[in-house]
Every structure is written in structure tokens, then in C-alpha cells.
mmCIF file of C-alpha atoms and ligand atoms in Angstrom:
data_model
loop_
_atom_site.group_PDB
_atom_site.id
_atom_site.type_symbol
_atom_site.label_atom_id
_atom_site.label_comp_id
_atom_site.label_asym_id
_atom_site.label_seq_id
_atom_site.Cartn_x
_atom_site.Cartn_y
_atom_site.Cartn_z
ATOM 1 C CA UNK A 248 -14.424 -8.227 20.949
ATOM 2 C CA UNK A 249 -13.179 -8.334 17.709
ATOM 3 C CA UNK A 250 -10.051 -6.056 15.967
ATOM 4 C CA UNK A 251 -10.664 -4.103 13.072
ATOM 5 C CA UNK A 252 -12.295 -1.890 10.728
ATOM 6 C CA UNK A 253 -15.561 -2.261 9.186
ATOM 7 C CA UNK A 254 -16.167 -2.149 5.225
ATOM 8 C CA UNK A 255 -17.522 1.223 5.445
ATOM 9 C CA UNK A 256 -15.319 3.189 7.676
ATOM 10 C CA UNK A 257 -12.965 5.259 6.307
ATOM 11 C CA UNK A 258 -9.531 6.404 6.997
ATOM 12 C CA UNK A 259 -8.409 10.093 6.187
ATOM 13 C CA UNK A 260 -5.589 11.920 4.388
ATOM 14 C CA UNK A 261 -4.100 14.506 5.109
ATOM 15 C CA UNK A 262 -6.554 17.750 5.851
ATOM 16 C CA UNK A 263 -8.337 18.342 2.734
ATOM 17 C CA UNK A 264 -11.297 15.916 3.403
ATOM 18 C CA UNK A 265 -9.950 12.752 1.743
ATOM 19 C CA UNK A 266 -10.246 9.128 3.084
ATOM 20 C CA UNK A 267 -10.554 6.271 1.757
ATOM 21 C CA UNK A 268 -11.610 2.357 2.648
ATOM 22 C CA UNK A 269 -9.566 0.242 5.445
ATOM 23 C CA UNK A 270 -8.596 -2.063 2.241
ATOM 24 C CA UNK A 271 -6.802 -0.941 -1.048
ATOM 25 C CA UNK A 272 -5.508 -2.234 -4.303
ATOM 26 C CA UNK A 273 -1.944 -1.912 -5.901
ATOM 27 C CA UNK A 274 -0.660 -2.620 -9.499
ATOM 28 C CA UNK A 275 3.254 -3.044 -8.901
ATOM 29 C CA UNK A 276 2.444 -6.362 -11.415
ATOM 30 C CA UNK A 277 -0.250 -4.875 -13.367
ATOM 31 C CA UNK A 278 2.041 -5.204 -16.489
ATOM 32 C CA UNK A 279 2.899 -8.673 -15.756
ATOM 33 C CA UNK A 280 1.487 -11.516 -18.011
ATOM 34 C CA UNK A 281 -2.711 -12.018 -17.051
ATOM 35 C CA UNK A 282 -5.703 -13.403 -17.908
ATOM 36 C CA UNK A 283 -8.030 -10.271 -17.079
ATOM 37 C CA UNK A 284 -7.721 -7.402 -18.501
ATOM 38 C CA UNK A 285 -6.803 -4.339 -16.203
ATOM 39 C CA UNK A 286 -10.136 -2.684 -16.326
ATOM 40 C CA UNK A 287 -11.798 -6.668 -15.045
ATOM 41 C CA UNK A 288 -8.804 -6.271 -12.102
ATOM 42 C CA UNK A 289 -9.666 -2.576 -11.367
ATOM 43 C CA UNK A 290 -13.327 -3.280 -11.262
ATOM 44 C CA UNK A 291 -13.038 -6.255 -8.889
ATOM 45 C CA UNK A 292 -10.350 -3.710 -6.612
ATOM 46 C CA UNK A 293 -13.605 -1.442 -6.576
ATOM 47 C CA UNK A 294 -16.505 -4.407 -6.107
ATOM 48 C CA UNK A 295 -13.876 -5.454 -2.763
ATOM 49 C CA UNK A 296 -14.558 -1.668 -1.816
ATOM 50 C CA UNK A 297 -11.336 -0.453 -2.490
ATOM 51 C CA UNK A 298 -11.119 3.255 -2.682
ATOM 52 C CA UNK A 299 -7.066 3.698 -2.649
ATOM 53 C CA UNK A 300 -5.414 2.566 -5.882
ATOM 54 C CA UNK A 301 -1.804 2.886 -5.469
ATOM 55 C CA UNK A 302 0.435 2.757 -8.580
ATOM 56 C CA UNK A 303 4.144 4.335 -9.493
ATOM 57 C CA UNK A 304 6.228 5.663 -12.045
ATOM 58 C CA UNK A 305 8.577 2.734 -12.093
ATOM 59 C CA UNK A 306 5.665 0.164 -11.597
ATOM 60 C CA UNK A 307 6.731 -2.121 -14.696
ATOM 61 C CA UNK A 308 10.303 -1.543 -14.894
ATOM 62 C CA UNK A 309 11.483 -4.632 -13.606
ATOM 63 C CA UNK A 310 7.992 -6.609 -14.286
ATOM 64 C CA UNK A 311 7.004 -6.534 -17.702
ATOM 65 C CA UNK A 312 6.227 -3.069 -19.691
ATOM 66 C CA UNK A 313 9.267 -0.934 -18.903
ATOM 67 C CA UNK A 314 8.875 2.460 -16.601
ATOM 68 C CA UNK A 315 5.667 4.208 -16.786
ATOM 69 C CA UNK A 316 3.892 0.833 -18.011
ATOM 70 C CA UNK A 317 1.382 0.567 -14.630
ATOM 71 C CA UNK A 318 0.939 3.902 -15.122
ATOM 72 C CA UNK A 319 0.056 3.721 -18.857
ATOM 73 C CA UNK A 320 -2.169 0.216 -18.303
ATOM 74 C CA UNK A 321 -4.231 2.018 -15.553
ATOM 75 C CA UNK A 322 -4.643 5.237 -17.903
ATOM 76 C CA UNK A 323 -5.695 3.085 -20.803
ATOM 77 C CA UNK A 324 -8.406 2.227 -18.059
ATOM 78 C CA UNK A 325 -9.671 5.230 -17.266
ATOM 79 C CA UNK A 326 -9.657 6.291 -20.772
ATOM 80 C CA UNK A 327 -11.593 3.444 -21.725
ATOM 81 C CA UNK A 328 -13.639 4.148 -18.442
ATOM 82 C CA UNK A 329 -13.858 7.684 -17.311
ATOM 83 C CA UNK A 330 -16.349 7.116 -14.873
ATOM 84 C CA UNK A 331 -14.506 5.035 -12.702
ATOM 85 C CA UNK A 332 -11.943 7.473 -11.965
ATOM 86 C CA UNK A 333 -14.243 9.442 -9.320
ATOM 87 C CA UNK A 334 -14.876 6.299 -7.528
ATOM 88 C CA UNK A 335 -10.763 6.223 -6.677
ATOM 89 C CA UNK A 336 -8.677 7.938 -4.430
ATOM 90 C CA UNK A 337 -5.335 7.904 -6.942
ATOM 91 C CA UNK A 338 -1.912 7.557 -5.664
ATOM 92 C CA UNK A 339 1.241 7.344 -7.481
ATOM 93 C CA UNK A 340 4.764 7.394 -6.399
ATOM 94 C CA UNK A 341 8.144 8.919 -8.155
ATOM 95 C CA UNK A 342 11.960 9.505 -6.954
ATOM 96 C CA UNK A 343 12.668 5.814 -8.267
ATOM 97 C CA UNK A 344 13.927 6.100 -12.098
ATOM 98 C CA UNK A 345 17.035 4.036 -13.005
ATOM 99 C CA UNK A 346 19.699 4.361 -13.590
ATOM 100 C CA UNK A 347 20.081 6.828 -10.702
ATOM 101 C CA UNK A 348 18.520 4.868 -7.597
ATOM 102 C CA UNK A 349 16.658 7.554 -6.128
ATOM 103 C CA UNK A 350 16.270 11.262 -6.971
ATOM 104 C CA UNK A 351 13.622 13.329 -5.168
ATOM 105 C CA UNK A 352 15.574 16.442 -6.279
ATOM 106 C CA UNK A 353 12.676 19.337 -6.876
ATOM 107 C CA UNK A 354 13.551 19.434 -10.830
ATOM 108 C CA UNK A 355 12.587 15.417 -11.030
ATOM 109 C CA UNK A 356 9.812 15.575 -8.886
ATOM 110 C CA UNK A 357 7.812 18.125 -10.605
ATOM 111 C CA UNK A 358 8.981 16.543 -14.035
ATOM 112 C CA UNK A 359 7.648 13.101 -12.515
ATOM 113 C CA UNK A 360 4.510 14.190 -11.960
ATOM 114 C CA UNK A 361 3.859 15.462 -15.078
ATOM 115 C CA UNK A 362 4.736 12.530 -16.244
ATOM 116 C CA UNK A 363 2.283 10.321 -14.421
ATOM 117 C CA UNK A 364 -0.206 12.633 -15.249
ATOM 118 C CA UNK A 365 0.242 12.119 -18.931
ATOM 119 C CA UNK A 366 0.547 8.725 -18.787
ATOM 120 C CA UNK A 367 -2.576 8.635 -16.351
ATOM 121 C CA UNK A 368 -4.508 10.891 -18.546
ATOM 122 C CA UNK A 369 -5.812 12.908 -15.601
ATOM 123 C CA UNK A 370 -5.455 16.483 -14.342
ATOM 124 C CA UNK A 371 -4.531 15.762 -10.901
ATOM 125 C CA UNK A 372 -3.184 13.074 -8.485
ATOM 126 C CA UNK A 373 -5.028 12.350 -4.968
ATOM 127 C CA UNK A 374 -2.239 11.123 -3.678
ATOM 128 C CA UNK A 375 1.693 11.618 -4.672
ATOM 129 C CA UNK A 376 4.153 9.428 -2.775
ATOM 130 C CA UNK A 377 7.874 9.829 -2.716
ATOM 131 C CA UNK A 378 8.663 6.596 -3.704
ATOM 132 C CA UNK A 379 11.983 5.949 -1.126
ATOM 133 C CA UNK A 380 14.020 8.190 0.539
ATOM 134 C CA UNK A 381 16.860 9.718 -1.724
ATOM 135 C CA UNK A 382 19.726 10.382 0.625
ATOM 136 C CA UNK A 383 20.886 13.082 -1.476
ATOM 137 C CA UNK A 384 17.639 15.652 -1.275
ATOM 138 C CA UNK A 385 17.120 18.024 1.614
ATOM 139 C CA UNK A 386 13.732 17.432 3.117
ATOM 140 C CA UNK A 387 12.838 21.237 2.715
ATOM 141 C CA UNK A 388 13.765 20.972 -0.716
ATOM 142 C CA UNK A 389 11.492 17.477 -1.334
ATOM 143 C CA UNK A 390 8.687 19.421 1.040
ATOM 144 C CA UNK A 391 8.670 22.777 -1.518
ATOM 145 C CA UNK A 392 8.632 20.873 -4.921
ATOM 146 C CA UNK A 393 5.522 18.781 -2.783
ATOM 147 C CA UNK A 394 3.663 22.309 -1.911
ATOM 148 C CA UNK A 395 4.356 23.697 -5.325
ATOM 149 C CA UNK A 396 2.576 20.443 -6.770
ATOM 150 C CA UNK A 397 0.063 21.229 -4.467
ATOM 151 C CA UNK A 398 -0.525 25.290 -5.033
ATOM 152 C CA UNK A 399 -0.798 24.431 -8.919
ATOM 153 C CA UNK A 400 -3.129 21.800 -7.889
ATOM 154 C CA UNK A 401 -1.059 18.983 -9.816
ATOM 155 C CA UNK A 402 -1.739 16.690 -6.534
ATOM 156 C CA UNK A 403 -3.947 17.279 -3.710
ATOM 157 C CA UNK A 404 -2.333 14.946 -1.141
ATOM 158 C CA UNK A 405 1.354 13.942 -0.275
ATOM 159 C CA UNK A 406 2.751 11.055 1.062
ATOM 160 C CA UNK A 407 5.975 9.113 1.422
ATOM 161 C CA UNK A 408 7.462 5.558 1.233
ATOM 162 C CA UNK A 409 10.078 3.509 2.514
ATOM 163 C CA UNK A 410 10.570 6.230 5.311
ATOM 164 C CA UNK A 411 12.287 5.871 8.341
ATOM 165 C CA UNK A 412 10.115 7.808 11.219
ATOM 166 C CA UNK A 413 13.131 9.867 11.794
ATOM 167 C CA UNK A 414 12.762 10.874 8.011
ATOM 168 C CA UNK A 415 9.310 11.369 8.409
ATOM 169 C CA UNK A 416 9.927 14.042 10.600
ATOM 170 C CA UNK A 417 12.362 15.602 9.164
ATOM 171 C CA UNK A 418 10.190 15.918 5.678
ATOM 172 C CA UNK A 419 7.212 17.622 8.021
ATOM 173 C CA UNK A 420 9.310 19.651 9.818
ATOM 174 C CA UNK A 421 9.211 21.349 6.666
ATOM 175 C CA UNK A 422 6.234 21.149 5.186
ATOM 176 C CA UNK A 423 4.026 23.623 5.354
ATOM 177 C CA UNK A 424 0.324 21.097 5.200
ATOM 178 C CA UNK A 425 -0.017 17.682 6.833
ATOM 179 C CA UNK A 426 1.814 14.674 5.329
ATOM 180 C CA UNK A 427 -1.428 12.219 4.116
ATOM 181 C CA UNK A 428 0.147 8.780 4.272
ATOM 182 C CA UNK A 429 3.383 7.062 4.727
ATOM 183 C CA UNK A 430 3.683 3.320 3.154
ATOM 184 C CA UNK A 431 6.497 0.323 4.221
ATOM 185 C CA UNK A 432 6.158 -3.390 4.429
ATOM 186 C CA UNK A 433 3.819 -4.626 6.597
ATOM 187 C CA UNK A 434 2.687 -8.362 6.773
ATOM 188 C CA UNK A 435 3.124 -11.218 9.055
ATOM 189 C CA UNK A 436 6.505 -11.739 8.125
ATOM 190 C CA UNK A 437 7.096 -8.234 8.165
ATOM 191 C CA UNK A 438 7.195 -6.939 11.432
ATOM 192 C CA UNK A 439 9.743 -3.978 11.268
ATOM 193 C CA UNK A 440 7.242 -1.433 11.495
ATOM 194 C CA UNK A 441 5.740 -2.516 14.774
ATOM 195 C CA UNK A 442 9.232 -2.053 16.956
ATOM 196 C CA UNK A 443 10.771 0.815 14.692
ATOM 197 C CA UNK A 444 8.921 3.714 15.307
ATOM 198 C CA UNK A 445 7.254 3.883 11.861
ATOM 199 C CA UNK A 446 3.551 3.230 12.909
ATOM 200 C CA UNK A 447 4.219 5.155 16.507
ATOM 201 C CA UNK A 448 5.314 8.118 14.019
ATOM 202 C CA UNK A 449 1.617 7.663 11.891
ATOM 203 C CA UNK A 450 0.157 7.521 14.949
ATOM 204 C CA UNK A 451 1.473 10.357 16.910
ATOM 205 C CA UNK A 452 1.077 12.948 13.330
ATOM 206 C CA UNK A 453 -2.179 10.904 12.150
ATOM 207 C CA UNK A 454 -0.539 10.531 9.092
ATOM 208 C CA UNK A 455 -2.455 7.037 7.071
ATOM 209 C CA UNK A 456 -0.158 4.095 7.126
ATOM 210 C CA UNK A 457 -0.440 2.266 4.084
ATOM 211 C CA UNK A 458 0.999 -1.357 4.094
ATOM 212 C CA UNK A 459 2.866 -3.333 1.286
ATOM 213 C CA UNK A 460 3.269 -6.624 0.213
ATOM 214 C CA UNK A 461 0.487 -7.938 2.759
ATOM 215 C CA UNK A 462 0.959 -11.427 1.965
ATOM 216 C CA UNK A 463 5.115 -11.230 2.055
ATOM 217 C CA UNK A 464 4.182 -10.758 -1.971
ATOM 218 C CA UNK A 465 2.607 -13.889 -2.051
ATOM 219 C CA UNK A 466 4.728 -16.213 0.583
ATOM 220 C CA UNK A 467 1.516 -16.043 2.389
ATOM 221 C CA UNK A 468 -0.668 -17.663 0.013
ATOM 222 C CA UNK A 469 1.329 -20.897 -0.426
ATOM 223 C CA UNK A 470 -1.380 -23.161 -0.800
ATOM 224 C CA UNK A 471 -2.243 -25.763 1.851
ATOM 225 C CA UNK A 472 -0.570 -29.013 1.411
ATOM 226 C CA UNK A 473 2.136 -27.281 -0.236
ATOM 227 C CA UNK A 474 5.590 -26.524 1.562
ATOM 228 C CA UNK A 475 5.945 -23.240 3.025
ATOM 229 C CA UNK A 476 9.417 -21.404 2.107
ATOM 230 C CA UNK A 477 10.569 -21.902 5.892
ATOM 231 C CA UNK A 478 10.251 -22.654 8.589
ATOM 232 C CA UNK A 479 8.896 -19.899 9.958
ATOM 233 C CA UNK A 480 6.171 -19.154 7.281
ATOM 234 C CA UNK A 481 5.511 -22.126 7.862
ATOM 235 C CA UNK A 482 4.067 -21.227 11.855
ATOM 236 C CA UNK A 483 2.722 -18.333 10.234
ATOM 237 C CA UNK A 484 0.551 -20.328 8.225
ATOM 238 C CA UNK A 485 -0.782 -22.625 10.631
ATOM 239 C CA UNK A 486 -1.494 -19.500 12.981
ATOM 240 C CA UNK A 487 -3.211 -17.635 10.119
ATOM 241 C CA UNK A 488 -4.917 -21.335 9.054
ATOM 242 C CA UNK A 489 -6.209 -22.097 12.210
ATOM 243 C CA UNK A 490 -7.978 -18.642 12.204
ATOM 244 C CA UNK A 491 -9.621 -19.134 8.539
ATOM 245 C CA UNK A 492 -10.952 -22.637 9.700
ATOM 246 C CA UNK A 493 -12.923 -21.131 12.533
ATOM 247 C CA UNK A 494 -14.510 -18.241 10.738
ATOM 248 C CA UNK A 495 -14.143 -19.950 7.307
ATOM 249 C CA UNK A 496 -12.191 -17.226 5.216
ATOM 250 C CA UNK A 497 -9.645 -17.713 3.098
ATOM 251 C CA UNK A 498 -6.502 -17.419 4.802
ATOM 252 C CA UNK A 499 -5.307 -14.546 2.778
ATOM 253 C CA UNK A 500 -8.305 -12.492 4.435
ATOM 254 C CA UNK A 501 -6.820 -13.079 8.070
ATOM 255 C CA UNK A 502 -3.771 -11.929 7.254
ATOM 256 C CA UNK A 503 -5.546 -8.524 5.238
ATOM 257 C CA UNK A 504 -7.360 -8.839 9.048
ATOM 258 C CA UNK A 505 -4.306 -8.827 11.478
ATOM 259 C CA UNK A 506 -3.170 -5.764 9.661
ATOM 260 C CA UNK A 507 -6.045 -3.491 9.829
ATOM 261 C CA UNK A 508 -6.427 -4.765 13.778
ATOM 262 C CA UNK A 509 -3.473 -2.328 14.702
ATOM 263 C CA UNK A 510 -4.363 0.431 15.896
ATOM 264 C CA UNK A 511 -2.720 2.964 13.378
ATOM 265 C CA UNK A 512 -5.150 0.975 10.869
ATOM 266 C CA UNK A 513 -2.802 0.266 7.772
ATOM 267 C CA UNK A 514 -4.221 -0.276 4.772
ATOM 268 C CA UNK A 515 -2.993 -3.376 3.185
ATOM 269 C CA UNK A 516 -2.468 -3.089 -0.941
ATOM 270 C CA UNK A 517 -4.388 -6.098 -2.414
ATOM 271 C CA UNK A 518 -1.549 -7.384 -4.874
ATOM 272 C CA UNK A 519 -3.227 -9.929 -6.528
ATOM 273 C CA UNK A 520 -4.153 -9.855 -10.339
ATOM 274 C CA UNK A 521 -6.894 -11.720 -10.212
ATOM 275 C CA UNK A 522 -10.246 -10.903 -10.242
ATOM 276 C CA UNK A 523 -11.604 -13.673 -8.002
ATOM 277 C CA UNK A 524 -8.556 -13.302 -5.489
ATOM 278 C CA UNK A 525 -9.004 -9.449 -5.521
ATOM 279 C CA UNK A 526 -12.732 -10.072 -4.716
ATOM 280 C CA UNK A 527 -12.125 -12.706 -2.202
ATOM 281 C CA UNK A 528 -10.306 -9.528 0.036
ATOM 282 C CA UNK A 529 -13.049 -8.471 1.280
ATOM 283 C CA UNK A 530 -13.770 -11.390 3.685
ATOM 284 C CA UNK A 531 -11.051 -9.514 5.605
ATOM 285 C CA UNK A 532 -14.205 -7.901 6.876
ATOM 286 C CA UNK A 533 -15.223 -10.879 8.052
ATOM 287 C CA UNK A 534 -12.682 -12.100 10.233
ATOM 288 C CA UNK A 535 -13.493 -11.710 14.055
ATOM 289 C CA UNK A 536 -9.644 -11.366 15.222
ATOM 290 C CA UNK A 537 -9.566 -11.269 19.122
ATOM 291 C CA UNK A 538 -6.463 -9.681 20.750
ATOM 292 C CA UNK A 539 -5.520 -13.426 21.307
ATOM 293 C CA UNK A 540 -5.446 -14.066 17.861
ATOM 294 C CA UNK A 541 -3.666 -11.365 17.297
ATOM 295 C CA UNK A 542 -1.395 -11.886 19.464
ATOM 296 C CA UNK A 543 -0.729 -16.006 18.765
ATOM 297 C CA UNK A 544 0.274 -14.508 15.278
ATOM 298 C CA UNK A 545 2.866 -12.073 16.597
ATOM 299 C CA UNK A 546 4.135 -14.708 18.677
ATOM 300 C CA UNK A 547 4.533 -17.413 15.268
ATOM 301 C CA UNK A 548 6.384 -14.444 13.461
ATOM 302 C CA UNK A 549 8.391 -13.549 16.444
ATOM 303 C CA UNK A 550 9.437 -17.145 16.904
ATOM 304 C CA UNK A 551 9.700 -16.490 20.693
ATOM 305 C CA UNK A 552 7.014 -16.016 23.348
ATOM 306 C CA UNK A 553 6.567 -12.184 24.594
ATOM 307 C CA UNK A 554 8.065 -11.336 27.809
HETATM 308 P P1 NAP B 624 1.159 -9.359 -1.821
HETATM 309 O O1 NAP B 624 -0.288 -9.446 -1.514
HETATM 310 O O2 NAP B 624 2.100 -9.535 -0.698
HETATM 311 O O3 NAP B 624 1.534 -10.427 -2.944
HETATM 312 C C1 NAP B 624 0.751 -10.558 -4.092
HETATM 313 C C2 NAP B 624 1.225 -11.795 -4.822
HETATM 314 O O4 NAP B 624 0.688 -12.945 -4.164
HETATM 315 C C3 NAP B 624 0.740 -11.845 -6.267
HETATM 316 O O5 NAP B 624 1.782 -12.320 -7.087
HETATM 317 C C4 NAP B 624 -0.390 -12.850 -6.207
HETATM 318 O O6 NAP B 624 -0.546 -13.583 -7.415
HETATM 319 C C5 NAP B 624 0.118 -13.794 -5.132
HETATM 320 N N1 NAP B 624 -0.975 -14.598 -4.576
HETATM 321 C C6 NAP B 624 -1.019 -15.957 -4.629
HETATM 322 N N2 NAP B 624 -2.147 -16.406 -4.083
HETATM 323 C C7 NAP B 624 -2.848 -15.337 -3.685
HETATM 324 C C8 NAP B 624 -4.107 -15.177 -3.033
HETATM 325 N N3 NAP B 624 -4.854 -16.226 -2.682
HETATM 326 N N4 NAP B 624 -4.543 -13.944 -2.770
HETATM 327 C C9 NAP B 624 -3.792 -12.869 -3.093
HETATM 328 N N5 NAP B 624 -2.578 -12.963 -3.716
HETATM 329 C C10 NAP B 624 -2.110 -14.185 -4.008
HETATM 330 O O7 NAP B 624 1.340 -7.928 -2.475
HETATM 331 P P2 NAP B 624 2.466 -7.305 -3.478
HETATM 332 O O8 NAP B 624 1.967 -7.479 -4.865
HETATM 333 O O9 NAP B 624 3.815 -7.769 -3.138
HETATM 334 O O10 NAP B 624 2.358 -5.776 -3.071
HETATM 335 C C11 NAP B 624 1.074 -5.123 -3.060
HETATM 336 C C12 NAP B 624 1.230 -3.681 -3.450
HETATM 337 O O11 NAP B 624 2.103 -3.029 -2.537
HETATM 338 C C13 NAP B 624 1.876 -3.422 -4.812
HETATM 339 O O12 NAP B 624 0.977 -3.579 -5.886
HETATM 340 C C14 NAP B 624 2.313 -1.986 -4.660
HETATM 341 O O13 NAP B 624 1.220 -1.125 -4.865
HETATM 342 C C15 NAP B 624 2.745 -1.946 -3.206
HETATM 343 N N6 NAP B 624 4.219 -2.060 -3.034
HETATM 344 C C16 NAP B 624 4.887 -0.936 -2.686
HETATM 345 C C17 NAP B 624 6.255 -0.982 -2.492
HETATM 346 C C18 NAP B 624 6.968 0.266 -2.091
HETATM 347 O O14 NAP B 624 8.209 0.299 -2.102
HETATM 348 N N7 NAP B 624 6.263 1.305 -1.738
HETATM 349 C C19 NAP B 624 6.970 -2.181 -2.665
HETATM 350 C C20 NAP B 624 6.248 -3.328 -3.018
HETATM 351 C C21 NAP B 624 4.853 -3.253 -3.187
HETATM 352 P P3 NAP B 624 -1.891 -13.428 -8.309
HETATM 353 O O15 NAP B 624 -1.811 -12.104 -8.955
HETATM 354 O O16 NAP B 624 -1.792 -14.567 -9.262
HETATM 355 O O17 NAP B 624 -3.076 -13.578 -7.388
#
């Protein structure tokens, strides 16, 4: 039997009728230095069958652009291209804006959302994330400046990232719709979410997990023949490789693979920037993972053999 979504299912959010594809596409580097242009990387996101295209407010900050510069590349697209925006479920994520590490006070959320949605160019957000957890903001004050988003139909869907699962429940305890999606780390090398409660929490509330950094943001993709980081990257590579040799997909595509195989069914972010990478995703499809794959993988990460 093999683990794993097919191209055409679809995972929901929240209770409004959304969903989108097991596989999405995020533009943390969109403002980085590239060859393609962002509509060529957006188009290939949406010939892998991406639906979910996940940017934020900061997106550019640190990586080229300044704050707001993902945002503004990706609305340059969809001015350029208006029709593509109905093929996307759009998410974007605020609460991050430096100098102040995190503020998901109501005042700067509604003010960040207007924001994205100028810089965006659109009337309304699918999806609207708080970026991480600011320790500072009462969860019913972050869930009313999320439902008054929603009542003046600013966003249809919210979600959060970076949240514990004891977080998590605080934020629905009061909120008065279902929380969509909830986004950490997931990869591999990042195993966190399996052992602390995050994905039990999407599970038990059938809130969408949405995973980041799939590839470890790009430790994954060390190319054969040249020396993984560590050594255990290293194992994970060789687990991963010996995978991709038998069902002859790039490696990059297992991993994508042993992600969706749980059975919250996170949604990796494609991170790549280029086209033919971004394309080459959708072998994830392909790979027939087997619960002893699956599980040789954990046991590489892990380092140890399971009890
Ligand atoms: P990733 O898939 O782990 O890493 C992508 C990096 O790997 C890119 O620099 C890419 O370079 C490189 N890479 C090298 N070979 C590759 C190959 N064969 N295939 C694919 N990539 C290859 O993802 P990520 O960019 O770190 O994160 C993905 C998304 O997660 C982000 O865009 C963002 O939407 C989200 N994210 C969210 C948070 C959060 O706090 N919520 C934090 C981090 C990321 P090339 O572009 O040259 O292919």
C-alpha cells in the first residue's frame, strides 16, 4: 500500500468550503536574486497543481526587497495577470514587523491586512496567518481583530504559525468560526511536530497543517556526490536516495512524499525559485512510500531505532 495523497484530492479550510491541493508553493525568497521572473515561478507553482500560495508581510525583509517586497512581487503578478488569481487559494501572514518582534495586537493586525491587501492589489485574503505567536496579545483579543477581518470580509479564512498546540487552543477557545490551518517546520530533519502535540492538535480540531521549509530550506537538496552538512543529513539522504532510485524521482519529491504520508496530511510549501525545480514537485505524486519507508526515514532522522 502506498502513503499519501493523490494530485487531485484536496484538503479543506476551515468551514466555508475552501481546500486546496496536498502540495503548495511559498515565496519567503521571491525577492531574492532569479533568473525567472515571478509570474514564470507562479505559473510553474500552478502547472505542479499548487492551489495554496503562501506569502507574508515581512517576506523580503531579511532577503532582498525590504518588508512588503513578496507581497508587492506577487501583486505585480496578479496585476500583470488577473486571471490567475482565481486559480489560488491566497494566504498571507502578519504580527512579524521589526523592530518590535511580534505584535498581533488588534490595532496591527487589522492595519496589516490592509496592508497586504494594497500591496496584493486584491479585495480579500483566502487565508490570513498570524505569523508567530506574540507573547504579549490575549488570544481573545488576536481571535476578535481575526472575526472582524472576517465580518468585513477582508479575509475569509484564518490561520496561525509557529503555534504551540497549547496556543492553538487557547486562540480557538475564543474564536467564534473554525481555525483553517496552522503552519511549523516540518521536514525530515524537522521532526518536532510529530512528538509535540502540534499535528495531534490539527488532527483532533481538523484544522490543515501546513509544513515549512520541506527540504530543511534546502539542506535536503545537497546534491549527490556532494557532502551533506552532517552527519545526520547525511543518513537522511541516503534513506530519502535509496527511495528516489527505486521509483526514479528526484529525491526532493520523496521527501515532499514522507510529508503528505502523515496522516494529518501537511502540505509542504515548495520553496524553490525555479521553474524546473518547482515543476519537478509534483513527482511527489509519484512516490509509492510504504509504511516501511516511512518508517526507515524516521528512524535516519531519529538516529536511534524505535522501541
Ligand atoms: P525548502 O524547500 O526547505 O528550501 C528551499 C531552498 O532549497 C531554496 O533555496 C532552493 O533553491 C533550495 N533547493 C536546492 N535544490 C533544490 C531542489 N532540487 N528542489 C527544491 N529546492 C531546492 O523551503 P523554504 O524556502 O525554506 O520554505 C518554504 C516556504 O515555507 C517559504 O517560502 C514560506 O512560504 C514558508 N516558511 C514559513 C515560515 C514560517 O515561519 N511560517 C518560515 C520559513 C518558511 P532554488 O530556489 O534555487 O531552487
Amino acid at each position: 500500500m502506498s502513503l499519501g495523497p493523490s494530485a487531485d484530492a484536496r484538503i479543506p479550510l476551515g468551514n466555508g468550503g475552501l481546500a486546496v491541493a496536498p502540495l503548495g508553493f511559498g515565496m519567503w525568497r521571491m525577492a531574492e536574486p532569479a533568473e525567472a521572473s515571478p509570474r514564470a515561478r507562479v505559473e510553474a507553482a500552478l502547472e505542479a497543481g499548487c492551489t495554496l500560495f503562501d506569502t507574508a508581510d515581512v517576506y523580503g525583509y531579511s532577503r532582498g526587497g525590504g518588508f512588503g517586497a513578496c507581497e508587492s512581487l506577487l501583486g505585480g503578478v496578479l496585476r500583470e495577470a488577473p486571471q490567475l488569481r482565481s486559480r489560488m487559494v491566497l494566504a498571507t501572514k502578519a504580527g512579524v514587523s521589526p523592530a518590535v518582534p511580534y505584535d498581533s495586537s488588534a490595532q496591527h493586525l487589522l492595519e496589516a491586512c490592509e496592508a497586504s491587501l494594497r500591496r496584493l492589489g486584491v479585495e480579500y485574503l483566502d487565508l490570513f496567518q498570524i505569523h508567530r505567536p506574540d507573547l504579549l496579545a490575549h488570544p481573545a483579543e488576536v481571535a476578535e481583530a481575526l472575526e472582524r477581518l472576517r465580518r468585513a470580509g477582508k479575509i475569509r479564512e484564518a490561520g496561525v504559525s509557529n503555534y504551540s498546540a497549547a496556543q492553538l487552543e487557547a486562540l480557538i477557545a475564543h474564536l467564534p468560526f473554525a481555525l483553517a490551518s496552522m503552519q511549523s517546520e516540518l521536514s525530515p530533519l524537522a521532526l518536532e511536530p510529530l512528538a509535540d502535540g502540534t499535528l495531534d492538535a490539527a488532527m483532533r480540531r481538523g484544522t490543515a497543517f501546513i509544513a515549512w521549509s520541506p527540504l530543511a530550506q534546502g539542506r535536503l537538496a545537497t546534491p549527490a556526490g556532494r557532502l551533506a552538512e552532517d552527519a545526520r543529513t547525511e543518513r537522511v539522504i541516503a534513506a530519502l536516495d535509496a527511495v528516489a532510485r527505486r521509483d526514479d524521482t528526484p529525491r526532493t519529491a520523496v521527501a515532499y512524499a514522507w510529508i503528505m504520508a502523515h496522516p494529518a496530511r501537511p502540505i509542504p510549501l515548495i520553496g524553490s525559485q525555479n521553474p524546473t525545480r518547482i515543476r519537478e514537485a509534483r513527482s511527489a505524486y509519484s512516490v509509492h512510500l510504504t509504511r516501511e519507508d516511512w518508517y526507515r526515514i524516521l528512524v535516519a532522522a531519529r538516529g536511534a531505532r524505535l522501541p
